Amino acid sequence: MPSRARALLPNTDTAVRFFRAAILVAALVVPTTQTHGARIASVNGTVRALTVFQGDLIAGGDFTTAGGVPAQYVARWDGARWHALDQGTDGPVHALAAFDDKLFAGGAFATAGGAAASNVAQWDGASWSPMGGGTDGPVKALASFLDFFVYAGGTFGDAGGVPANNVAEWFNGSWKAMGDGLDGEVGCLTVLNSTVVAAGNFAIVGQSIGQIASFSPTGWVLENEAIQDGLIHSVANANGTLVAGGNFRQVWWQTRGISVGRKVGPRWQPLALGLSRGALLEPGDVFAIAPYADGVAAGGLFTLADGLAASNVAFYDGTVWTPLGAGVDGEVLALVEYQGDLVVGGAFTTAGGLDATNIASWDGVAWSNDLTPLALEDLTIHTRDRDVLLEWWLPEATLHTWRQVVVQRGTSALGPFQNLGQPVAPERAMRWHDTDIEPGHAFWYRLRFDPWHGESVYLGPVRVESAGVETAQPGLRAVDLGPGQPVQIRYRLTHATEIRLTLYDARGRLVRLLHAGRKPAGEHVRIWNRSDGRGRAVPRGAYFVHLDAGTTQRSERFVLVSR
């Protein structure tokens, strides 16, 4: 999986790179039997922009619903579900940028939150407001700097009544021209060491056509030695290094760096062999570049990364490009690191073979089509000879989301699963008694939550052993079933007693009280949805689960290796 300890170092030995990359890919494509849950993250149209604002993931694009929730072209993921940002915009969102207290959206729209906002607007966490008079043409790119400056690029001639040739600066509530601007479309922007960098298909007034330029006190300066043939679609500040992606065959007169390059000092360099399509030297299209895990993630339309099979998304660790599992089956237009995972947006239907409509996340090991487990407070399962009792609790605030809950049972983690009885209406505290199981067998249960709008969400599957199975197992254990699944904490009681089940981090700090109360004798399964007592997602790492059961105490260490 991608290294998290490498800097962007110059490329060296080609043979070593190929050998290492082959090993990495072999490790990534080993088939697994892990299952993934909800499709709550899906949206019904292309995702063109991603950013993080006040700890939440923000997506913009051509969609009108997110996770079944009406959301006009922009939506917020809070770690559990999607939310609309008021009325959103009345047209597509192509670009996003954020300060600590402001979110900026650019695109091709006339209103935001129902109020006039010409192609660009700002959101303060509660409502939309215009940015002066906006622009007289679509905004394709946004970048921010020092929580004071916002830069907009696109195809426009005017910003807030100020002549601005396709690029402008927003500062202290008003628009300002940036020199003479750029004669042509500005498709992407970034800021590196306080310098604004723009790329697209343009010319500088009085100079030759270029693909990438930086803004200096004397005006715009072309990076003429960067890309020798082709187009630049994306630029990014990747850990202090300027990286550009697009569709081109060479960087600084070298026959390497297909479709991706970086600037080191005054010179541009290739990033290994690069990202190609069809044949090794046939350029792919790189539409998105983002810093990720101390390296660079790239997305677009390509089939090879350093000559190895890669489906539209790859990672560069400073030495080689590595495919991210089976990738996605369509174009990638946006990337962002969110809570340690790489979130990918675009126009695709699967990620790693999973159904994933236009958005998915990579946790460093595998793809997931959900960004977090269902927001369930807890699930307890008690087993005896011929019956199983399931009890779960839903947060009060989410009850209105669900139309019904269905309990399902299967004989394996992969199913098939059958419904048990009739669907039940959601309540704060719920329970289900399964009275028809065979002793000496293992079963898998899962809960299907059907929302009023959108697709069903699943919790589980959870493995349950009836009497006579695994009798030698420890009295307490925690099992991480992999990305997208809650952690199962199993314990056995020899007699009914008062218990207290708590979770601590590696430094001994209380993370969450999982349960306190009386429990009957038998096997129990407690579900932990990877959040602390305040509902916040916890990081990967070592944890301790501690059981106080009458006069018995037991602690078990486990490592949370996935999200």
Coordinates of C-alpha atoms in Angstrom, one line a residue:
M1 CA 0.0 0.0 0.0
P2 CA 1.1 3.6 -0.4
S3 CA 4.0 4.6 1.8
R4 CA 3.3 7.4 4.3
A5 CA 7.0 8.2 5.0
R6 CA 8.4 9.2 1.6
A7 CA 9.1 12.7 0.3
L8 CA 9.0 13.7 -3.3
L9 CA 12.5 12.5 -4.2
P10 CA 14.1 12.5 -7.7
N11 CA 13.6 9.3 -9.7
T12 CA 16.5 6.9 -10.0
D13 CA 16.8 3.2 -10.9
T14 CA 14.2 2.1 -13.5
A15 CA 14.7 -1.7 -12.9
V16 CA 14.3 -1.3 -9.1
R17 CA 11.2 0.8 -9.7
F18 CA 9.5 -1.8 -11.9
F19 CA 10.4 -4.6 -9.4
R20 CA 9.1 -2.7 -6.4
A21 CA 5.9 -1.6 -8.2
A22 CA 5.2 -5.2 -9.3
I23 CA 5.4 -6.4 -5.7
L24 CA 3.1 -3.6 -4.6
V25 CA 0.5 -4.3 -7.2
A26 CA 0.6 -8.0 -6.5
A27 CA -0.2 -7.3 -2.9
L28 CA -3.0 -5.0 -3.8
V29 CA -4.9 -7.2 -6.2
V30 CA -5.0 -10.4 -4.0
P31 CA -8.7 -11.3 -3.8
T32 CA -10.4 -10.8 -0.4
T33 CA -13.7 -11.9 1.1
Q34 CA -14.3 -8.8 3.1
T35 CA -17.6 -7.1 2.5
H36 CA -18.5 -3.4 2.3
G37 CA -21.6 -1.8 3.5
A38 CA -23.8 1.2 2.6
R39 CA -23.9 3.1 -0.6
I40 CA -24.8 6.2 1.4
A41 CA -22.0 8.2 -0.3
S42 CA -23.3 7.9 -3.8
V43 CA -24.5 10.9 -5.8
N44 CA -26.6 11.0 -8.9
G45 CA -24.3 13.0 -11.1
T46 CA -20.7 13.8 -11.9
V47 CA -18.5 15.0 -9.0
R48 CA -16.2 17.8 -10.3
A49 CA -14.7 19.2 -7.1
L50 CA -13.9 18.1 -3.5
T51 CA -12.6 19.9 -0.5
V52 CA -12.7 19.7 3.3
F53 CA -14.5 22.5 5.2
Q54 CA -14.7 22.6 9.1
G55 CA -14.0 18.9 9.3
D56 CA -16.6 17.9 6.7
L57 CA -16.2 16.7 3.2
I58 CA -17.7 19.0 0.5
A59 CA -18.6 17.8 -3.0
G60 CA -19.6 19.9 -6.0
G61 CA -20.6 18.9 -9.5
D62 CA -23.6 18.1 -11.7
F63 CA -25.7 16.2 -9.2
T64 CA -29.1 17.0 -7.6
T65 CA -29.2 14.3 -4.9
A66 CA -26.5 12.9 -2.6
G67 CA -27.2 9.7 -0.7
G68 CA -30.8 10.1 -1.7
V69 CA -31.0 13.6 -0.1
P70 CA -31.9 16.5 -2.4
A71 CA -28.8 18.6 -2.9
Q72 CA -28.5 21.1 -5.7
Y73 CA -25.0 20.8 -7.2
V74 CA -23.2 20.9 -3.8
A75 CA -23.4 18.8 -0.7
R76 CA -21.8 18.3 2.7
W77 CA -20.8 14.9 4.2
D78 CA -20.6 15.1 8.0
G79 CA -19.0 11.7 8.6
A80 CA -22.4 9.9 8.7
R81 CA -24.7 11.3 6.0
W82 CA -25.0 13.9 3.2
H83 CA -26.7 17.3 3.8
A84 CA -27.8 20.0 1.4
L85 CA -26.2 23.4 1.7
D86 CA -29.5 25.3 1.9
Q87 CA -30.9 25.5 -1.7
G88 CA -27.5 25.0 -3.2
T89 CA -26.9 26.5 -6.6
D90 CA -29.0 26.6 -9.7
G91 CA -26.2 25.3 -12.0
P92 CA -23.1 23.0 -11.9
V93 CA -20.3 23.6 -9.4
H94 CA -16.9 23.2 -11.0
A95 CA -14.5 24.4 -8.2
L96 CA -14.3 24.6 -4.4
A97 CA -12.0 26.3 -1.9
A98 CA -12.1 26.8 1.8
F99 CA -10.9 29.0 4.7
D100 CA -11.5 28.1 8.3
D101 CA -14.8 29.9 8.3
K102 CA -15.7 30.3 4.6
L103 CA -16.4 27.9 1.8
F104 CA -16.2 29.2 -1.8
A105 CA -17.9 27.6 -4.8
G106 CA -17.4 28.5 -8.4
G107 CA -19.2 27.2 -11.5
A108 CA -21.9 28.1 -14.0
F109 CA -24.8 29.3 -12.0
A110 CA -26.9 32.4 -11.4
T111 CA -28.1 31.9 -7.8
A112 CA -26.8 30.3 -4.6
G113 CA -29.2 29.7 -1.7
G114 CA -31.9 31.3 -3.9
A115 CA -30.1 34.7 -4.0
A116 CA -28.3 36.2 -7.0
A117 CA -24.7 35.0 -7.2
S118 CA -23.1 35.1 -10.6
N119 CA -20.9 32.0 -11.0
V120 CA -19.2 32.3 -7.6
A121 CA -20.5 32.4 -4.0
Q122 CA -19.5 31.9 -0.4
W123 CA -21.0 29.8 2.4
D124 CA -20.4 30.6 6.1
G125 CA -21.7 27.4 7.5
A126 CA -25.3 28.6 7.7
S127 CA -26.1 30.5 4.5
W128 CA -24.9 31.6 1.1
S129 CA -23.9 35.1 0.1
P130 CA -22.7 36.6 -3.2
M131 CA -19.1 37.6 -3.8
G132 CA -19.6 41.1 -5.1
G133 CA -21.1 41.1 -8.6
G134 CA -19.5 37.7 -9.3
T135 CA -18.1 37.0 -12.8
D136 CA -19.7 37.4 -16.2
G137 CA -18.6 33.8 -17.3
P138 CA -18.1 30.4 -15.7
V139 CA -15.6 29.9 -12.9
K140 CA -13.6 26.7 -13.5
A141 CA -10.9 27.0 -10.8
L142 CA -10.6 28.4 -7.2
A143 CA -7.6 28.7 -4.8
S144 CA -7.2 30.3 -1.4
F145 CA -4.2 31.7 0.4
L146 CA -3.7 32.9 4.1
D147 CA -7.4 33.0 4.9
F148 CA -7.5 36.4 3.1
F149 CA -7.2 35.9 -0.6
V150 CA -9.3 33.9 -3.1
Y151 CA -8.3 33.4 -6.7
A152 CA -10.7 32.6 -9.4
G153 CA -10.1 31.4 -12.9
G154 CA -12.3 30.4 -15.9
T155 CA -13.7 32.0 -19.0
F156 CA -14.8 35.5 -18.0
G157 CA -13.9 39.1 -18.8
D158 CA -15.3 40.8 -15.8
A159 CA -15.3 40.2 -12.0
G160 CA -17.4 42.4 -9.9
G161 CA -17.4 45.1 -12.5
V162 CA -13.6 45.1 -12.8
P163 CA -12.1 44.1 -16.2
A164 CA -10.4 40.7 -15.5
N165 CA -9.1 38.6 -18.2
N166 CA -10.1 35.0 -17.1
V167 CA -8.4 35.3 -13.7
A168 CA -9.1 37.6 -10.7
E169 CA -8.4 38.1 -7.0
W170 CA -11.0 38.4 -4.2
F171 CA -9.7 40.3 -1.2
N172 CA -11.5 42.2 1.6
G173 CA -14.9 42.0 0.0
S174 CA -14.0 43.1 -3.6
W175 CA -12.5 41.9 -6.8
K176 CA -9.2 42.9 -8.3
A177 CA -7.6 42.3 -11.7
M178 CA -4.4 40.2 -11.7
G179 CA -2.2 42.1 -14.1
D180 CA -3.4 41.9 -17.7
G181 CA -4.9 38.4 -17.0
L182 CA -4.6 35.5 -19.4
D183 CA -5.9 35.3 -22.9
G184 CA -7.7 32.0 -22.8
E185 CA -9.4 29.6 -20.4
V186 CA -7.9 29.1 -17.0
G187 CA -8.8 25.5 -15.9
C188 CA -6.9 25.1 -12.7
L189 CA -5.2 27.2 -10.0
T190 CA -2.9 26.6 -7.0
V191 CA -0.7 28.6 -4.6
L192 CA 2.9 27.6 -3.9
N193 CA 5.1 29.7 -1.5
S194 CA 2.6 32.7 -1.9
T195 CA 2.9 32.5 -5.7
V196 CA -0.3 31.9 -7.7
V197 CA 0.1 29.3 -10.5
A198 CA -2.5 29.0 -13.3
A199 CA -2.8 26.4 -16.0
G200 CA -5.1 25.9 -19.0
N201 CA -5.1 26.8 -22.6
F202 CA -4.1 30.5 -22.8
A203 CA -1.6 33.1 -23.8
I204 CA 0.0 36.0 -21.9
V205 CA -0.8 39.3 -23.6
G206 CA 2.1 40.1 -26.0
Q207 CA 3.7 36.6 -25.5
S208 CA 3.4 33.2 -27.0
I209 CA 0.8 30.6 -26.1
G210 CA 1.5 28.6 -23.0
Q211 CA 0.0 26.0 -20.7
I212 CA 1.1 27.1 -17.2
A213 CA 2.1 30.5 -15.8
S214 CA 2.9 32.0 -12.4
F215 CA 1.9 35.5 -11.2
S216 CA 4.7 37.8 -10.1
P217 CA 4.8 41.4 -9.0
T218 CA 5.5 42.3 -12.6
G219 CA 2.7 40.2 -14.0
W220 CA 2.2 36.7 -15.4
V221 CA 5.3 34.6 -16.4
L222 CA 5.1 31.5 -18.6
E223 CA 6.6 28.3 -17.4
N224 CA 7.8 27.7 -21.0
E225 CA 10.1 24.8 -20.1
A226 CA 7.5 22.8 -18.3
I227 CA 5.4 20.9 -20.9
Q228 CA 6.6 20.6 -24.4
D229 CA 3.6 19.1 -26.1
G230 CA 0.0 18.7 -25.0
L231 CA -2.3 20.2 -22.4
I232 CA -2.3 20.7 -18.6
H233 CA -5.5 19.8 -16.9
S234 CA -4.5 20.0 -13.2
V235 CA -2.0 21.6 -10.9
A236 CA -1.4 21.2 -7.1
N237 CA 0.8 22.1 -4.3
A238 CA 1.8 18.6 -3.2
N239 CA 3.8 18.9 0.1
G240 CA 5.6 22.0 -1.1
T241 CA 6.2 20.8 -4.6
L242 CA 4.4 22.1 -7.7
V243 CA 3.0 19.1 -9.6
A244 CA 1.1 19.3 -13.0
G245 CA -1.0 16.7 -14.8
G246 CA -2.6 16.7 -18.2
N247 CA -2.1 15.0 -21.6
F248 CA 1.5 15.3 -22.8
R249 CA 4.4 13.2 -23.8
Q250 CA 7.4 14.8 -22.2
V251 CA 8.6 17.1 -19.4
W252 CA 11.6 19.3 -20.0
W253 CA 12.8 17.5 -23.2
Q254 CA 12.7 14.1 -21.5
T255 CA 10.8 11.1 -22.9
R256 CA 9.5 10.3 -19.4
G257 CA 6.9 12.0 -17.3
I258 CA 4.0 11.0 -19.5
S259 CA 1.1 13.2 -18.5
V260 CA 2.6 14.3 -15.1
G261 CA 5.6 16.3 -14.0
R262 CA 6.9 18.5 -11.1
K263 CA 9.0 21.5 -10.6
V264 CA 12.1 21.1 -8.5
G265 CA 14.0 24.4 -8.1
P266 CA 14.0 26.2 -11.4
R267 CA 13.7 23.0 -13.5
W268 CA 10.8 20.7 -14.3
Q269 CA 11.2 16.9 -13.9
P270 CA 9.2 13.9 -14.8
L271 CA 7.6 11.7 -12.1
A272 CA 8.9 8.3 -13.1
L273 CA 7.6 7.0 -16.5
G274 CA 4.2 8.6 -15.8
L275 CA 0.5 7.7 -16.6
S276 CA -0.4 6.5 -20.0
R277 CA -3.3 4.9 -21.9
G278 CA -3.2 1.9 -24.2
A279 CA 0.5 1.9 -24.7
L280 CA 3.5 2.8 -22.5
L281 CA 4.2 6.1 -24.3
E282 CA 0.7 7.1 -25.2
P283 CA -0.4 9.9 -22.9
G284 CA -3.3 9.4 -20.5
D285 CA -5.4 12.3 -19.2
V286 CA -4.7 13.5 -15.7
F287 CA -7.6 15.6 -14.5
A288 CA -6.8 15.7 -10.8
I289 CA -3.7 15.9 -8.6
A290 CA -3.7 16.0 -4.8
P291 CA -1.2 15.5 -2.0
Y292 CA -1.9 12.2 -0.2
A293 CA 0.1 10.1 2.4
D294 CA 3.3 12.2 1.9
G295 CA 3.1 11.6 -1.8
V296 CA 0.9 12.5 -4.8
A297 CA -2.3 11.0 -5.9
A298 CA -3.4 11.4 -9.5
G299 CA -6.8 10.7 -11.2
G300 CA -8.1 10.9 -14.7
L301 CA -8.4 8.5 -17.7
F302 CA -5.4 6.2 -18.0
T303 CA -4.7 2.5 -18.0
L304 CA -1.0 2.3 -17.1
A305 CA 1.1 3.7 -14.2
D306 CA 4.8 3.2 -14.8
G307 CA 3.8 0.6 -17.3
L308 CA 1.7 -1.4 -14.9
A309 CA -2.1 -1.8 -15.1
A310 CA -3.9 1.0 -13.4
S311 CA -7.5 2.0 -13.7
N312 CA -7.8 5.8 -13.7
V313 CA -6.2 6.5 -10.3
A314 CA -2.7 6.0 -8.9
F315 CA -0.2 7.0 -6.2
Y316 CA 3.3 8.3 -6.4
D317 CA 5.5 7.7 -3.3
G318 CA 8.5 9.6 -4.4
T319 CA 10.0 6.8 -6.5
V320 CA 7.3 4.9 -8.4
W321 CA 3.6 5.1 -9.4
T322 CA 1.4 2.5 -7.8
P323 CA -2.1 1.5 -8.9
L324 CA -4.7 1.8 -6.1
G325 CA -6.2 -1.7 -6.2
A326 CA -8.6 -2.2 -9.1
G327 CA -9.2 1.5 -9.4
V328 CA -12.4 3.0 -10.8
D329 CA -14.2 2.3 -14.0
G330 CA -14.6 5.9 -15.3
E331 CA -12.9 9.3 -15.3
V332 CA -11.6 10.8 -12.0
L333 CA -12.1 14.6 -11.8
A334 CA -11.5 15.4 -8.2
L335 CA -9.3 14.1 -5.3
V336 CA -8.9 15.1 -1.6
E337 CA -7.5 13.5 1.5
Y338 CA -10.3 13.3 4.1
Q339 CA -9.7 11.8 7.6
G340 CA -6.7 9.9 6.3
D341 CA -8.4 8.4 3.4
L342 CA -8.3 9.4 -0.3
V343 CA -11.7 10.4 -1.6
V344 CA -12.2 10.2 -5.3
G345 CA -14.9 11.9 -7.3
G346 CA -15.8 11.9 -11.0
A347 CA -18.0 9.9 -13.4
F348 CA -17.8 6.2 -12.6
T349 CA -20.0 3.4 -11.3
T350 CA -17.6 1.1 -9.5
A351 CA -14.5 1.4 -7.3
G352 CA -12.5 -1.7 -6.6
G353 CA -15.3 -3.7 -8.2
L354 CA -17.8 -2.3 -5.7
D355 CA -20.9 -0.3 -6.7
A356 CA -19.8 3.3 -6.2
T357 CA -21.7 6.0 -8.0
N358 CA -19.4 8.9 -8.8
I359 CA -17.6 9.0 -5.4
A360 CA -15.6 6.5 -3.3
S361 CA -12.8 6.3 -0.8
W362 CA -9.4 4.5 -0.6
D363 CA -8.1 3.8 2.9
G364 CA -4.6 2.7 1.9
V365 CA -5.6 -0.9 1.5
A366 CA -8.9 -1.2 -0.2
W367 CA -11.8 0.7 -1.8
S368 CA -15.0 1.5 0.0
N369 CA -18.3 2.8 -1.4
D370 CA -19.2 4.2 1.9
L371 CA -17.3 6.9 3.9
T372 CA -18.3 5.7 7.3
P373 CA -20.4 2.9 8.9
L374 CA -24.0 3.7 9.6
A375 CA -24.5 6.1 12.5
L376 CA -25.8 3.4 14.9
E377 CA -25.2 4.0 18.6
D378 CA -24.7 0.3 19.4
L379 CA -25.8 -3.3 18.7
T380 CA -25.7 -6.1 21.2
I381 CA -26.3 -9.8 20.2
H382 CA -27.0 -12.5 22.9
T383 CA -26.9 -16.1 21.8
R384 CA -28.2 -19.3 23.4
D385 CA -28.9 -22.8 22.1
R386 CA -31.8 -22.1 19.7
D387 CA -32.3 -18.4 19.9
V388 CA -30.5 -15.2 19.2
L389 CA -31.5 -11.8 20.6
L390 CA -30.4 -8.6 18.8
E391 CA -30.8 -5.2 20.4
W392 CA -29.7 -1.9 18.9
W393 CA -30.1 1.8 19.5
L394 CA -30.6 4.6 17.0
P395 CA -29.7 8.2 17.6
E396 CA -32.8 10.3 18.1
A397 CA -31.8 12.7 15.3
T398 CA -31.7 10.0 12.7
L399 CA -35.1 8.3 13.3
H400 CA -36.8 10.5 10.6
T401 CA -34.3 9.3 8.0
W402 CA -35.4 5.7 8.0
R403 CA -38.7 4.3 6.7
Q404 CA -38.2 0.7 8.0
V405 CA -35.6 -1.7 9.3
V406 CA -35.3 -5.3 8.1
V407 CA -33.3 -8.1 9.9
Q408 CA -31.6 -10.5 7.6
R409 CA -29.7 -13.8 8.2
G410 CA -27.3 -15.8 6.1
T411 CA -25.0 -18.8 6.5
S412 CA -21.9 -17.0 5.3
A413 CA -20.6 -13.4 5.2
L414 CA -21.2 -13.3 1.4
G415 CA -24.8 -14.4 1.8
P416 CA -27.3 -15.0 0.4
F417 CA -29.3 -13.2 3.1
Q418 CA -33.0 -13.8 3.8
N419 CA -35.4 -11.5 5.5
L420 CA -36.6 -12.6 9.0
G421 CA -40.2 -11.7 9.4
Q422 CA -41.7 -8.3 8.5
P423 CA -39.9 -4.9 8.4
V424 CA -40.2 -2.9 11.6
A425 CA -40.6 0.9 12.1
P426 CA -37.4 2.6 13.4
E427 CA -37.4 3.5 17.1
R428 CA -34.8 4.8 19.6
A429 CA -34.3 1.3 21.1
M430 CA -35.0 -1.8 19.0
R431 CA -34.8 -5.6 19.4
W432 CA -35.3 -8.7 17.4
H433 CA -35.7 -12.3 18.7
D434 CA -34.7 -15.0 16.3
T435 CA -36.1 -18.3 17.8
D436 CA -35.3 -20.7 15.0
I437 CA -31.5 -21.5 14.8
E438 CA -29.6 -24.8 15.0
P439 CA -27.1 -25.3 17.8
G440 CA -23.5 -25.9 16.7
H441 CA -23.7 -23.6 13.7
A442 CA -22.5 -20.1 12.8
F443 CA -24.8 -17.5 11.3
W444 CA -24.4 -14.1 9.9
Y445 CA -26.8 -11.3 10.7
R446 CA -27.2 -7.9 9.1
L447 CA -29.6 -5.0 9.4
R448 CA -31.0 -3.3 6.3
F449 CA -32.1 0.3 6.9
D450 CA -34.5 1.6 4.2
P451 CA -34.6 5.4 4.0
W452 CA -37.5 7.5 2.8
H453 CA -35.3 8.6 -0.1
G454 CA -32.4 6.9 -1.8
E455 CA -30.7 3.5 -1.4
S456 CA -30.8 1.1 1.5
V457 CA -28.0 1.1 4.0
Y458 CA -26.6 -2.1 5.6
L459 CA -25.0 -2.7 9.0
G460 CA -23.0 -5.9 9.1
P461 CA -22.8 -8.7 8.5
V462 CA -22.0 -9.8 12.1
R463 CA -20.9 -13.4 12.8
V464 CA -22.8 -15.2 15.6
E465 CA -22.1 -18.7 16.9
S466 CA -24.8 -20.7 18.5
A467 CA -24.0 -23.1 21.4
G468 CA -21.3 -25.6 20.7
V469 CA -19.2 -23.4 18.4
E470 CA -15.7 -22.2 19.3
T471 CA -16.1 -23.1 22.9
A472 CA -12.4 -22.6 23.5
Q473 CA -12.4 -19.0 22.3
P474 CA -11.2 -16.2 24.7
G475 CA -13.7 -14.6 27.0
L476 CA -13.1 -11.2 25.4
R477 CA -11.9 -10.3 21.9
A478 CA -12.2 -7.5 19.4
V479 CA -12.3 -8.1 15.6
D480 CA -11.8 -5.5 12.9
L481 CA -13.5 -6.8 9.8
G482 CA -12.0 -4.2 7.5
P483 CA -12.9 -1.0 5.8
G484 CA -16.5 0.1 6.0
Q485 CA -17.4 -2.4 8.8
P486 CA -17.9 -1.7 12.5
V487 CA -15.6 -3.5 15.0
Q488 CA -17.1 -6.6 16.7
I489 CA -16.3 -6.9 20.4
R490 CA -17.2 -10.4 21.6
Y491 CA -17.4 -11.6 25.2
R492 CA -18.7 -14.6 27.2
L493 CA -20.4 -14.6 30.6
T494 CA -20.7 -17.8 32.6
H495 CA -23.6 -16.3 34.7
A496 CA -25.8 -13.3 34.7
T497 CA -24.1 -10.2 36.1
E498 CA -23.6 -6.5 36.0
I499 CA -21.0 -5.5 33.5
R500 CA -19.1 -2.5 32.3
L501 CA -17.5 -2.6 28.9
T502 CA -15.1 0.3 28.1
L503 CA -12.7 1.3 25.4
Y504 CA -9.3 3.0 25.9
D505 CA -6.7 4.3 23.5
A506 CA -3.0 3.2 23.6
R507 CA -2.2 6.0 26.2
G508 CA -4.9 4.7 28.6
R509 CA -7.4 7.5 27.8
L510 CA -11.1 6.7 27.9
V511 CA -12.5 6.6 24.3
R512 CA -16.0 5.4 25.0
L513 CA -18.2 3.5 27.4
L514 CA -19.7 0.8 25.3
H515 CA -22.1 -0.7 27.9
A516 CA -23.0 -0.6 31.5
G517 CA -25.8 -2.8 32.9
R518 CA -26.9 -6.3 33.7
K519 CA -26.4 -9.1 31.1
P520 CA -27.5 -12.7 31.1
A521 CA -25.1 -15.7 30.7
G522 CA -23.9 -16.6 27.2
E523 CA -22.1 -15.2 24.2
H524 CA -22.5 -11.5 23.5
V525 CA -21.4 -9.3 20.6
R526 CA -21.1 -5.6 21.0
I527 CA -20.8 -3.4 17.9
W528 CA -18.5 -0.4 17.9
N529 CA -18.9 2.0 15.0
R530 CA -15.3 3.4 15.4
S531 CA -16.4 6.7 17.1
D532 CA -15.7 8.1 20.5
G533 CA -18.2 9.2 23.1
R534 CA -19.0 12.4 21.2
G535 CA -19.6 10.6 17.9
R536 CA -16.3 11.6 16.3
A537 CA -14.4 9.1 14.1
V538 CA -11.2 7.8 15.8
P539 CA -7.9 7.2 14.0
R540 CA -6.2 3.9 13.3
G541 CA -4.0 2.5 16.0
A542 CA -3.9 0.4 19.1
Y543 CA -6.8 0.3 21.5
F544 CA -7.8 -1.7 24.7
V545 CA -11.2 -3.0 25.4
H546 CA -11.8 -3.7 29.1
L547 CA -14.6 -5.9 30.6
D548 CA -15.7 -5.6 34.3
A549 CA -18.1 -8.5 35.0
G550 CA -18.8 -8.9 38.7
T551 CA -15.6 -10.1 40.3
T552 CA -14.0 -10.8 36.9
Q553 CA -11.9 -8.3 35.0
R554 CA -10.3 -8.8 31.6
S555 CA -8.6 -6.5 29.0
E556 CA -7.8 -7.2 25.4
R557 CA -5.5 -5.2 23.1
F558 CA -6.4 -4.8 19.4
V559 CA -5.2 -2.7 16.5
L560 CA -7.6 -0.8 14.4
V561 CA -6.0 -1.2 10.9
S562 CA -8.8 0.2 8.7
R563 CA -11.4 3.0 8.8

